[in-house]
């Protein structure tokens, strides 16, 4: 079934059939942003109800820009950056349980976790809360667990997947099941499984706590170009890839029966990798191709053909990347069901997706309770085998982000000690001194420095 024949199929009833996209006014965009030119198929952008983060060009290392959403307009060229990485930043991801915590990964073989203040930055941030060192090659994927506090997954070009407890800086699980470069990773709704796509053309479903691949499918798309895969709320897997003739293609799969796809649809002959963004509440997928100037969106249902084309939002300039706002951040008063942040060469344009409704009242059918910022369990509980769906919050009246949310952390949790940076793995021992010993060492260093200054006559200028 082709994309075009599908779009001409019989009209069906759906409240999302007339969803339309619209670029916000120019003054509500973000201008003069030097978006990274690194050749890596990540979105380069992450957004939550408080902040917009964009990976940017930087000399002498890797950097990304973090702006409060309210700080639209032209970005000052001297605006402070987050600059801790020594190599280009490849991926960033906001913590779903704390809007001020962001994770990044880089070509310098590390991942880092950052605390971002509520106010606009006045100076560069160079000290992460924790540095995660365990990969031997560049780290290209970083993604938080959807329901457990402080669980972070990283994947690198060493073909390793490492799951960390960022509260202690410790690696909890390491998986070596992939023989080649990992293209994408997506957790399922409760974080019990994740799916991966790989350069060996296999789609895998992994159980991290059992440290095993529980299902796999060779070549869900027959082409050799990169694939992407995401879990849907029903436990199916939505994929994008290429046919043998290099046509772009999307698929829907049941991981308990990988023999035949639920749906397989050809789209077009463009060569940009299709990045899927999934809205679990509406069961909709937005497809954004790198280098495309359009966003296609689809609804997934239980009725054939299962993946229903809705519409296409088109604009003039091609996109370099895309950010997708969690449902908590949309404007319910305007019947906005999604907001995407389109990266161009030197700016970021928010795009609103709206369901046309005449009433100004809250639309219950558009806004079921959505995943809130409260984690459903602690890291140790998840590691010991517990599974929980996200804790839901009501969208009635709109979601108000807390100004400075306290983290409920375990005793050893480093997210409590904001000013200090702690390294994981082998560098961890350097921070194991008691506080009294650290203070004593500090006093000794200051005393030696003052004595040295006196010896060099810094405090006493020469009489002539």
PDB file of C-alpha atoms in Angstrom, residues 10 31 37 45 52-53 100 148 155 159 173 180 188 200-201 216-217 249 256 258 276 280 356 388 392 464:
ATOM      1  CA  UNK A  10     -12.349   6.431   2.402  1.00  0.00           C
ATOM      2  CA  UNK A  31      16.901  33.793  16.175  1.00  0.00           C
ATOM      3  CA  UNK A  37      26.793  21.041  11.825  1.00  0.00           C
ATOM      4  CA  UNK A  45      17.075  19.833  20.132  1.00  0.00           C
ATOM      5  CA  UNK A  52      14.597  24.957  25.014  1.00  0.00           C
ATOM      6  CA  UNK A  53      17.998  23.285  24.556  1.00  0.00           C
ATOM      7  CA  UNK A 100      15.794  21.486  35.470  1.00  0.00           C
ATOM      8  CA  UNK A 148      11.983   5.317  37.429  1.00  0.00           C
ATOM      9  CA  UNK A 155      24.680   3.961  23.832  1.00  0.00           C
ATOM     10  CA  UNK A 159      28.220  -0.880  20.449  1.00  0.00           C
ATOM     11  CA  UNK A 173      23.594  -2.744  33.583  1.00  0.00           C
ATOM     12  CA  UNK A 180      27.407  -2.846  15.025  1.00  0.00           C
ATOM     13  CA  UNK A 188       8.275   1.202  26.255  1.00  0.00           C
ATOM     14  CA  UNK A 200      23.262  -4.822  11.125  1.00  0.00           C
ATOM     15  CA  UNK A 201      19.663  -4.137   9.902  1.00  0.00           C
ATOM     16  CA  UNK A 216      14.340  -9.538  17.019  1.00  0.00           C
ATOM     17  CA  UNK A 217      13.518  -9.095  13.362  1.00  0.00           C
ATOM     18  CA  UNK A 249       8.943   3.551   4.380  1.00  0.00           C
ATOM     19  CA  UNK A 256       5.306 -10.875  19.955  1.00  0.00           C
ATOM     20  CA  UNK A 258       7.626 -10.274  14.061  1.00  0.00           C
ATOM     21  CA  UNK A 276       9.451   9.816  14.526  1.00  0.00           C
ATOM     22  CA  UNK A 280       0.995   8.595  23.448  1.00  0.00           C
ATOM     23  CA  UNK A 356     -10.107  23.322  15.412  1.00  0.00           C
ATOM     24  CA  UNK A 388       4.995   0.926  36.975  1.00  0.00           C
ATOM     25  CA  UNK A 392      -0.762  10.757  35.350  1.00  0.00           C
ATOM     26  CA  UNK A 464      62.922  50.954  44.544  1.00  0.00           C
TER      27      UNK A 464
END
